[in-house]
Amino acid sequence: MKPTVNVLYLPGTNCQEETVRAFAEVGAQPRMRFAADLLAGTERLDDADILCIPGGFSFGDHLGGGAVAAALLRSHLADQFEAARTRPLIGICNGFQIAVRGGCFGKVGLKVNSAGTFRNEENQRHVVENDNDSPWLTGLGGQTLTFPCAHGEGRFDPGAETSAFRVALRYEKDSNPDGSFDDIAGVTSADGLAFGLMDHPERAIDREVRLAFFENGVRAVR
């Protein structure tokens, strides 16, 4: 059987098609999970091998990027969200914001870009950390992967957090688009199961880059 992926769809999500296509290309069975169905109890968030929270502007980013969606996950869907977090989870752009506010990486934050504006960089370069053994990063350590940046609230701030996350990606020196602390472009949870990044691998031009993270995630649950 193909590994299953629940792709969370919220009002304002707009990257679901590219994300679903990427998971399908690497041999998974992606299924859309709509917020209305989850709240009605006709579908579940935690009945798949992987949970993906794709990009967009969930609930219009009212109260801050991902704030309303994260509150929904922590309240009405708390048990299902906690169960899903015991398996691989990936949050991309707005999905990363939701995962951060949902507590997947401790008490870190994502703030408005230091330039104060939305940044759109088609060929943003990202260096994969060498010493992170997350299944999402298998075989990629030290590589530089190019894929689009498109966000306005992606400045990573670790605060006083020291143990709940590990660096996964960094922007190349002198090419940090949002002012993130220590050029951090993506992180994993301490156990490596949750992976969050601000930029969009599902939109990469290069097929190998576009599918690398998704292929690793699916391979981890086969």
PDB file of C-alpha atoms in Angstrom:
ATOM      1  CA  MET A   1       0.000   0.000   0.000  1.00  0.00           C
ATOM      2  CA  LYS A   2       1.100   3.561  -0.664  1.00  0.00           C
ATOM      3  CA  PRO A   3       1.974   5.700   2.368  1.00  0.00           C
ATOM      4  CA  THR A   4      -0.833   8.158   3.119  1.00  0.00           C
ATOM      5  CA  VAL A   5      -0.472  11.910   3.580  1.00  0.00           C
ATOM      6  CA  ASN A   6      -3.149  14.165   5.032  1.00  0.00           C
ATOM      7  CA  VAL A   7      -2.854  17.639   3.494  1.00  0.00           C
ATOM      8  CA  LEU A   8      -4.643  20.143   5.699  1.00  0.00           C
ATOM      9  CA  TYR A   9      -6.799  22.640   3.816  1.00  0.00           C
ATOM     10  CA  LEU A  10      -7.916  25.757   5.635  1.00  0.00           C
ATOM     11  CA  PRO A  11      -9.701  28.890   4.397  1.00  0.00           C
ATOM     12  CA  GLY A  12      -6.916  30.779   2.602  1.00  0.00           C
ATOM     13  CA  THR A  13      -4.665  27.796   1.826  1.00  0.00           C
ATOM     14  CA  ASN A  14      -3.374  28.198  -1.737  1.00  0.00           C
ATOM     15  CA  CYS A  15      -0.405  25.849  -2.221  1.00  0.00           C
ATOM     16  CA  GLN A  16      -2.239  22.574  -1.879  1.00  0.00           C
ATOM     17  CA  GLU A  17      -2.152  21.555  -5.529  1.00  0.00           C
ATOM     18  CA  GLU A  18       1.638  21.753  -5.879  1.00  0.00           C
ATOM     19  CA  THR A  19       2.094  20.001  -2.543  1.00  0.00           C
ATOM     20  CA  VAL A  20      -0.321  17.181  -3.341  1.00  0.00           C
ATOM     21  CA  ARG A  21       1.379  16.720  -6.721  1.00  0.00           C
ATOM     22  CA  ALA A  22       4.826  16.480  -5.116  1.00  0.00           C
ATOM     23  CA  PHE A  23       3.720  13.789  -2.670  1.00  0.00           C
ATOM     24  CA  ALA A  24       1.971  11.859  -5.437  1.00  0.00           C
ATOM     25  CA  GLU A  25       5.106  11.983  -7.616  1.00  0.00           C
ATOM     26  CA  VAL A  26       7.144  10.236  -4.916  1.00  0.00           C
ATOM     27  CA  GLY A  27       4.667   7.407  -4.492  1.00  0.00           C
ATOM     28  CA  ALA A  28       2.410   8.590  -1.675  1.00  0.00           C
ATOM     29  CA  GLN A  29      -1.360   8.794  -1.521  1.00  0.00           C
ATOM     30  CA  PRO A  30      -2.171  12.403  -0.562  1.00  0.00           C
ATOM     31  CA  ARG A  31      -5.681  13.175   0.712  1.00  0.00           C
ATOM     32  CA  MET A  32      -7.109  16.634   1.296  1.00  0.00           C
ATOM     33  CA  ARG A  33      -8.452  17.197   4.785  1.00  0.00           C
ATOM     34  CA  PHE A  34     -10.811  20.170   4.922  1.00  0.00           C
ATOM     35  CA  ALA A  35     -11.233  22.099   8.160  1.00  0.00           C
ATOM     36  CA  ALA A  36     -15.037  21.931   7.936  1.00  0.00           C
ATOM     37  CA  ASP A  37     -14.989  18.129   7.677  1.00  0.00           C
ATOM     38  CA  LEU A  38     -12.529  17.825  10.554  1.00  0.00           C
ATOM     39  CA  LEU A  39     -14.681  20.003  12.779  1.00  0.00           C
ATOM     40  CA  ALA A  40     -17.822  18.093  11.779  1.00  0.00           C
ATOM     41  CA  GLY A  41     -16.124  14.806  12.679  1.00  0.00           C
ATOM     42  CA  THR A  42     -16.556  13.258   9.218  1.00  0.00           C
ATOM     43  CA  GLU A  43     -12.779  13.168   8.620  1.00  0.00           C
ATOM     44  CA  ARG A  44      -9.749  12.928  10.873  1.00  0.00           C
ATOM     45  CA  LEU A  45      -6.401  14.696  10.891  1.00  0.00           C
ATOM     46  CA  ASP A  46      -4.465  11.818  12.418  1.00  0.00           C
ATOM     47  CA  ASP A  47      -5.411   8.855  10.202  1.00  0.00           C
ATOM     48  CA  ALA A  48      -2.440   9.081   7.820  1.00  0.00           C
ATOM     49  CA  ASP A  49       1.254   8.246   7.910  1.00  0.00           C
ATOM     50  CA  ILE A  50       2.259  11.909   7.371  1.00  0.00           C
ATOM     51  CA  LEU A  51       0.640  15.262   8.075  1.00  0.00           C
ATOM     52  CA  CYS A  52       1.372  18.164   5.737  1.00  0.00           C
ATOM     53  CA  ILE A  53       0.358  21.763   6.400  1.00  0.00           C
ATOM     54  CA  PRO A  54       0.883  23.620   3.114  1.00  0.00           C
ATOM     55  CA  GLY A  55       1.361  27.295   2.351  1.00  0.00           C
ATOM     56  CA  GLY A  56      -1.101  30.109   1.847  1.00  0.00           C
ATOM     57  CA  PHE A  57      -2.767  32.690   4.056  1.00  0.00           C
ATOM     58  CA  SER A  58      -4.949  30.660   6.403  1.00  0.00           C
ATOM     59  CA  PHE A  59      -7.870  32.682   7.739  1.00  0.00           C
ATOM     60  CA  GLY A  60      -6.358  35.720   6.027  1.00  0.00           C
ATOM     61  CA  ASP A  61      -3.465  35.709   8.507  1.00  0.00           C
ATOM     62  CA  HIS A  62      -5.697  37.628  10.896  1.00  0.00           C
ATOM     63  CA  LEU A  63      -3.997  38.049  14.283  1.00  0.00           C
ATOM     64  CA  GLY A  64      -0.689  37.044  12.645  1.00  0.00           C
ATOM     65  CA  GLY A  65       0.501  34.361  10.240  1.00  0.00           C
ATOM     66  CA  GLY A  66      -1.028  31.020  11.188  1.00  0.00           C
ATOM     67  CA  ALA A  67      -2.449  32.298  14.476  1.00  0.00           C
ATOM     68  CA  VAL A  68      -6.114  31.391  13.958  1.00  0.00           C
ATOM     69  CA  ALA A  69      -5.291  28.021  12.392  1.00  0.00           C
ATOM     70  CA  ALA A  70      -2.925  27.125  15.234  1.00  0.00           C
ATOM     71  CA  ALA A  71      -5.574  28.055  17.805  1.00  0.00           C
ATOM     72  CA  LEU A  72      -7.993  25.745  16.002  1.00  0.00           C
ATOM     73  CA  LEU A  73      -5.509  22.865  16.102  1.00  0.00           C
ATOM     74  CA  ARG A  74      -4.709  23.444  19.769  1.00  0.00           C
ATOM     75  CA  SER A  75      -8.345  23.583  20.829  1.00  0.00           C
ATOM     76  CA  HIS A  76     -10.974  21.808  18.727  1.00  0.00           C
ATOM     77  CA  LEU A  77      -8.519  19.343  17.155  1.00  0.00           C
ATOM     78  CA  ALA A  78      -5.956  19.073  19.943  1.00  0.00           C
ATOM     79  CA  ASP A  79      -6.060  15.281  20.396  1.00  0.00           C
ATOM     80  CA  GLN A  80      -5.803  14.604  16.669  1.00  0.00           C
ATOM     81  CA  PHE A  81      -3.007  17.158  16.220  1.00  0.00           C
ATOM     82  CA  GLU A  82      -1.019  15.652  19.087  1.00  0.00           C
ATOM     83  CA  ALA A  83      -1.438  12.175  17.617  1.00  0.00           C
ATOM     84  CA  ALA A  84      -0.311  13.395  14.189  1.00  0.00           C
ATOM     85  CA  ARG A  85       2.823  14.869  15.768  1.00  0.00           C
ATOM     86  CA  THR A  86       4.019  11.365  16.718  1.00  0.00           C
ATOM     87  CA  ARG A  87       4.586  10.778  12.975  1.00  0.00           C
ATOM     88  CA  PRO A  88       6.387  12.794  10.291  1.00  0.00           C
ATOM     89  CA  LEU A  89       4.933  16.278   9.831  1.00  0.00           C
ATOM     90  CA  ILE A  90       5.932  19.002   7.384  1.00  0.00           C
ATOM     91  CA  GLY A  91       4.841  22.640   7.512  1.00  0.00           C
ATOM     92  CA  ILE A  92       5.633  24.881   4.540  1.00  0.00           C
ATOM     93  CA  CYS A  93       5.493  28.706   4.704  1.00  0.00           C
ATOM     94  CA  ASN A  94       2.102  29.397   6.311  1.00  0.00           C
ATOM     95  CA  GLY A  95       2.179  25.773   7.406  1.00  0.00           C
ATOM     96  CA  PHE A  96       5.448  26.506   9.190  1.00  0.00           C
ATOM     97  CA  GLN A  97       3.837  29.496  10.888  1.00  0.00           C
ATOM     98  CA  ILE A  98       0.956  27.274  11.994  1.00  0.00           C
ATOM     99  CA  ALA A  99       3.321  24.577  13.275  1.00  0.00           C
ATOM    100  CA  VAL A 100       5.363  27.158  15.196  1.00  0.00           C
ATOM    101  CA  ARG A 101       2.286  28.652  16.830  1.00  0.00           C
ATOM    102  CA  GLY A 102       1.003  25.129  17.423  1.00  0.00           C
ATOM    103  CA  GLY A 103       4.053  24.370  19.580  1.00  0.00           C
ATOM    104  CA  CYS A 104       5.918  21.942  17.335  1.00  0.00           C
ATOM    105  CA  PHE A 105       9.275  23.655  17.906  1.00  0.00           C
ATOM    106  CA  GLY A 106       9.012  25.009  21.418  1.00  0.00           C
ATOM    107  CA  LYS A 107       8.691  28.708  22.170  1.00  0.00           C
ATOM    108  CA  VAL A 108      10.221  30.037  18.974  1.00  0.00           C
ATOM    109  CA  GLY A 109       8.616  32.721  16.821  1.00  0.00           C
ATOM    110  CA  LEU A 110       8.265  33.892  13.237  1.00  0.00           C
ATOM    111  CA  LYS A 111       8.084  37.666  12.940  1.00  0.00           C
ATOM    112  CA  VAL A 112       7.539  40.214  10.200  1.00  0.00           C
ATOM    113  CA  ASN A 113      10.469  40.344   7.783  1.00  0.00           C
ATOM    114  CA  SER A 114      13.148  42.791   8.853  1.00  0.00           C
ATOM    115  CA  ALA A 115      12.559  44.831   5.677  1.00  0.00           C
ATOM    116  CA  GLY A 116       8.908  45.193   6.695  1.00  0.00           C
ATOM    117  CA  THR A 117       7.689  43.914   3.326  1.00  0.00           C
ATOM    118  CA  PHE A 118       6.774  40.693   1.549  1.00  0.00           C
ATOM    119  CA  ARG A 119       9.817  39.095  -0.104  1.00  0.00           C
ATOM    120  CA  ASN A 120       9.542  37.152  -3.348  1.00  0.00           C
ATOM    121  CA  GLU A 121      12.802  35.555  -4.503  1.00  0.00           C
ATOM    122  CA  GLU A 122      12.502  32.969  -7.267  1.00  0.00           C
ATOM    123  CA  ASN A 123      15.985  31.500  -6.795  1.00  0.00           C
ATOM    124  CA  GLN A 124      16.556  31.553  -3.046  1.00  0.00           C
ATOM    125  CA  ARG A 125      19.444  29.301  -1.983  1.00  0.00           C
ATOM    126  CA  HIS A 126      19.273  27.104   1.132  1.00  0.00           C
ATOM    127  CA  VAL A 127      22.080  25.104   2.723  1.00  0.00           C
ATOM    128  CA  VAL A 128      21.044  21.865   4.463  1.00  0.00           C
ATOM    129  CA  GLU A 129      22.626  21.350   7.882  1.00  0.00           C
ATOM    130  CA  ASN A 130      25.158  18.540   8.072  1.00  0.00           C
ATOM    131  CA  ASP A 131      24.439  17.353  11.602  1.00  0.00           C
ATOM    132  CA  ASN A 132      20.650  17.057  11.583  1.00  0.00           C
ATOM    133  CA  ASP A 133      19.594  13.411  11.259  1.00  0.00           C
ATOM    134  CA  SER A 134      15.889  14.115  10.678  1.00  0.00           C
ATOM    135  CA  PRO A 135      14.358  11.670   8.200  1.00  0.00           C
ATOM    136  CA  TRP A 136      13.211  14.673   6.161  1.00  0.00           C
ATOM    137  CA  LEU A 137      16.861  15.565   5.471  1.00  0.00           C
ATOM    138  CA  THR A 138      18.363  12.128   4.811  1.00  0.00           C
ATOM    139  CA  GLY A 139      21.210  12.286   2.299  1.00  0.00           C
ATOM    140  CA  LEU A 140      20.939  16.064   1.849  1.00  0.00           C
ATOM    141  CA  GLY A 141      23.414  17.340   4.467  1.00  0.00           C
ATOM    142  CA  GLY A 142      25.705  20.055   3.129  1.00  0.00           C
ATOM    143  CA  GLN A 143      23.813  20.453  -0.140  1.00  0.00           C
ATOM    144  CA  THR A 144      22.602  23.814  -1.422  1.00  0.00           C
ATOM    145  CA  LEU A 145      19.022  23.646  -2.698  1.00  0.00           C
ATOM    146  CA  THR A 146      17.424  26.442  -4.717  1.00  0.00           C
ATOM    147  CA  PHE A 147      13.688  27.048  -4.486  1.00  0.00           C
ATOM    148  CA  PRO A 148      11.388  30.079  -4.231  1.00  0.00           C
ATOM    149  CA  CYS A 149      10.971  32.354  -1.231  1.00  0.00           C
ATOM    150  CA  ALA A 150       7.594  34.085  -0.894  1.00  0.00           C
ATOM    151  CA  HIS A 151       6.646  35.368   2.545  1.00  0.00           C
ATOM    152  CA  GLY A 152       6.183  38.467   4.656  1.00  0.00           C
ATOM    153  CA  GLU A 153       6.368  37.011   8.155  1.00  0.00           C
ATOM    154  CA  GLY A 154       9.271  34.589   8.184  1.00  0.00           C
ATOM    155  CA  ARG A 155      11.931  36.112  10.418  1.00  0.00           C
ATOM    156  CA  PHE A 156      12.893  33.236  12.706  1.00  0.00           C
ATOM    157  CA  ASP A 157      13.391  34.194  16.340  1.00  0.00           C
ATOM    158  CA  PRO A 158      14.503  31.412  18.726  1.00  0.00           C
ATOM    159  CA  GLY A 159      13.859  33.526  21.798  1.00  0.00           C
ATOM    160  CA  ALA A 160      15.221  31.668  24.798  1.00  0.00           C
ATOM    161  CA  GLU A 161      14.430  28.248  23.304  1.00  0.00           C
ATOM    162  CA  THR A 162      17.418  25.909  23.317  1.00  0.00           C
ATOM    163  CA  SER A 163      16.172  22.332  23.242  1.00  0.00           C
ATOM    164  CA  ALA A 164      12.932  21.939  21.283  1.00  0.00           C
ATOM    165  CA  PHE A 165      14.270  22.517  17.772  1.00  0.00           C
ATOM    166  CA  ARG A 166      17.292  21.804  15.582  1.00  0.00           C
ATOM    167  CA  VAL A 167      18.437  23.856  12.615  1.00  0.00           C
ATOM    168  CA  ALA A 168      17.565  22.193   9.299  1.00  0.00           C
ATOM    169  CA  LEU A 169      18.292  24.866   6.686  1.00  0.00           C
ATOM    170  CA  ARG A 170      20.162  28.148   6.532  1.00  0.00           C
ATOM    171  CA  TYR A 171      20.139  30.882   3.938  1.00  0.00           C
ATOM    172  CA  GLU A 172      23.443  31.371   2.189  1.00  0.00           C
ATOM    173  CA  LYS A 173      25.625  34.050   3.737  1.00  0.00           C
ATOM    174  CA  ASP A 174      24.514  37.558   2.725  1.00  0.00           C
ATOM    175  CA  SER A 175      21.292  36.290   1.089  1.00  0.00           C
ATOM    176  CA  ASN A 176      18.969  36.202   4.099  1.00  0.00           C
ATOM    177  CA  PRO A 177      15.626  37.537   2.772  1.00  0.00           C
ATOM    178  CA  ASP A 178      13.816  38.071   6.064  1.00  0.00           C
ATOM    179  CA  GLY A 179      16.416  38.796   8.762  1.00  0.00           C
ATOM    180  CA  SER A 180      16.088  35.397  10.459  1.00  0.00           C
ATOM    181  CA  PHE A 181      18.396  34.824  13.408  1.00  0.00           C
ATOM    182  CA  ASP A 182      21.638  33.114  12.349  1.00  0.00           C
ATOM    183  CA  ASP A 183      20.299  32.829   8.764  1.00  0.00           C
ATOM    184  CA  ILE A 184      17.923  30.032   9.830  1.00  0.00           C
ATOM    185  CA  ALA A 185      15.549  29.103   6.994  1.00  0.00           C
ATOM    186  CA  GLY A 186      14.046  25.931   8.448  1.00  0.00           C
ATOM    187  CA  VAL A 187      14.061  23.783  11.574  1.00  0.00           C
ATOM    188  CA  THR A 188      13.060  20.360  12.785  1.00  0.00           C
ATOM    189  CA  SER A 189      11.695  19.321  16.132  1.00  0.00           C
ATOM    190  CA  ALA A 190      14.230  17.837  18.532  1.00  0.00           C
ATOM    191  CA  ASP A 191      13.178  14.307  17.531  1.00  0.00           C
ATOM    192  CA  GLY A 192      13.346  15.184  13.827  1.00  0.00           C
ATOM    193  CA  LEU A 193       9.759  14.190  13.043  1.00  0.00           C
ATOM    194  CA  ALA A 194       8.419  17.709  12.460  1.00  0.00           C
ATOM    195  CA  PHE A 195      10.039  19.821   9.751  1.00  0.00           C
ATOM    196  CA  GLY A 196       9.159  23.456   9.118  1.00  0.00           C
ATOM    197  CA  LEU A 197      10.493  25.835   6.487  1.00  0.00           C
ATOM    198  CA  MET A 198       9.411  29.223   5.205  1.00  0.00           C
ATOM    199  CA  ASP A 199      10.161  28.749   1.509  1.00  0.00           C
ATOM    200  CA  HIS A 200       8.572  26.571  -1.175  1.00  0.00           C
ATOM    201  CA  PRO A 201      10.377  23.406  -2.349  1.00  0.00           C
ATOM    202  CA  GLU A 202       7.153  22.261  -4.046  1.00  0.00           C
ATOM    203  CA  ARG A 203       7.643  25.140  -6.518  1.00  0.00           C
ATOM    204  CA  ALA A 204      11.284  24.414  -7.376  1.00  0.00           C
ATOM    205  CA  ILE A 205      12.140  24.246 -11.083  1.00  0.00           C
ATOM    206  CA  ASP A 206      14.621  21.398 -10.619  1.00  0.00           C
ATOM    207  CA  ARG A 207      12.679  18.138 -10.171  1.00  0.00           C
ATOM    208  CA  GLU A 208      15.233  16.582  -7.815  1.00  0.00           C
ATOM    209  CA  VAL A 209      15.111  19.629  -5.546  1.00  0.00           C
ATOM    210  CA  ARG A 210      11.332  19.863  -5.787  1.00  0.00           C
ATOM    211  CA  LEU A 211      10.847  16.314  -4.558  1.00  0.00           C
ATOM    212  CA  ALA A 212      13.819  15.787  -2.220  1.00  0.00           C
ATOM    213  CA  PHE A 213      12.122  16.509   1.120  1.00  0.00           C
ATOM    214  CA  PHE A 214       8.863  14.828   0.122  1.00  0.00           C
ATOM    215  CA  GLU A 215      10.661  11.710  -1.066  1.00  0.00           C
ATOM    216  CA  ASN A 216      12.548  11.483   2.231  1.00  0.00           C
ATOM    217  CA  GLY A 217       9.380  11.870   4.262  1.00  0.00           C
ATOM    218  CA  VAL A 218       7.593   9.152   2.333  1.00  0.00           C
ATOM    219  CA  ARG A 219      10.613   6.829   2.458  1.00  0.00           C
ATOM    220  CA  ALA A 220      10.641   7.172   6.264  1.00  0.00           C
ATOM    221  CA  VAL A 221       7.165   5.658   6.606  1.00  0.00           C
ATOM    222  CA  ARG A 222       7.323   2.881   4.004  1.00  0.00           C
TER     223      ARG A 222
END
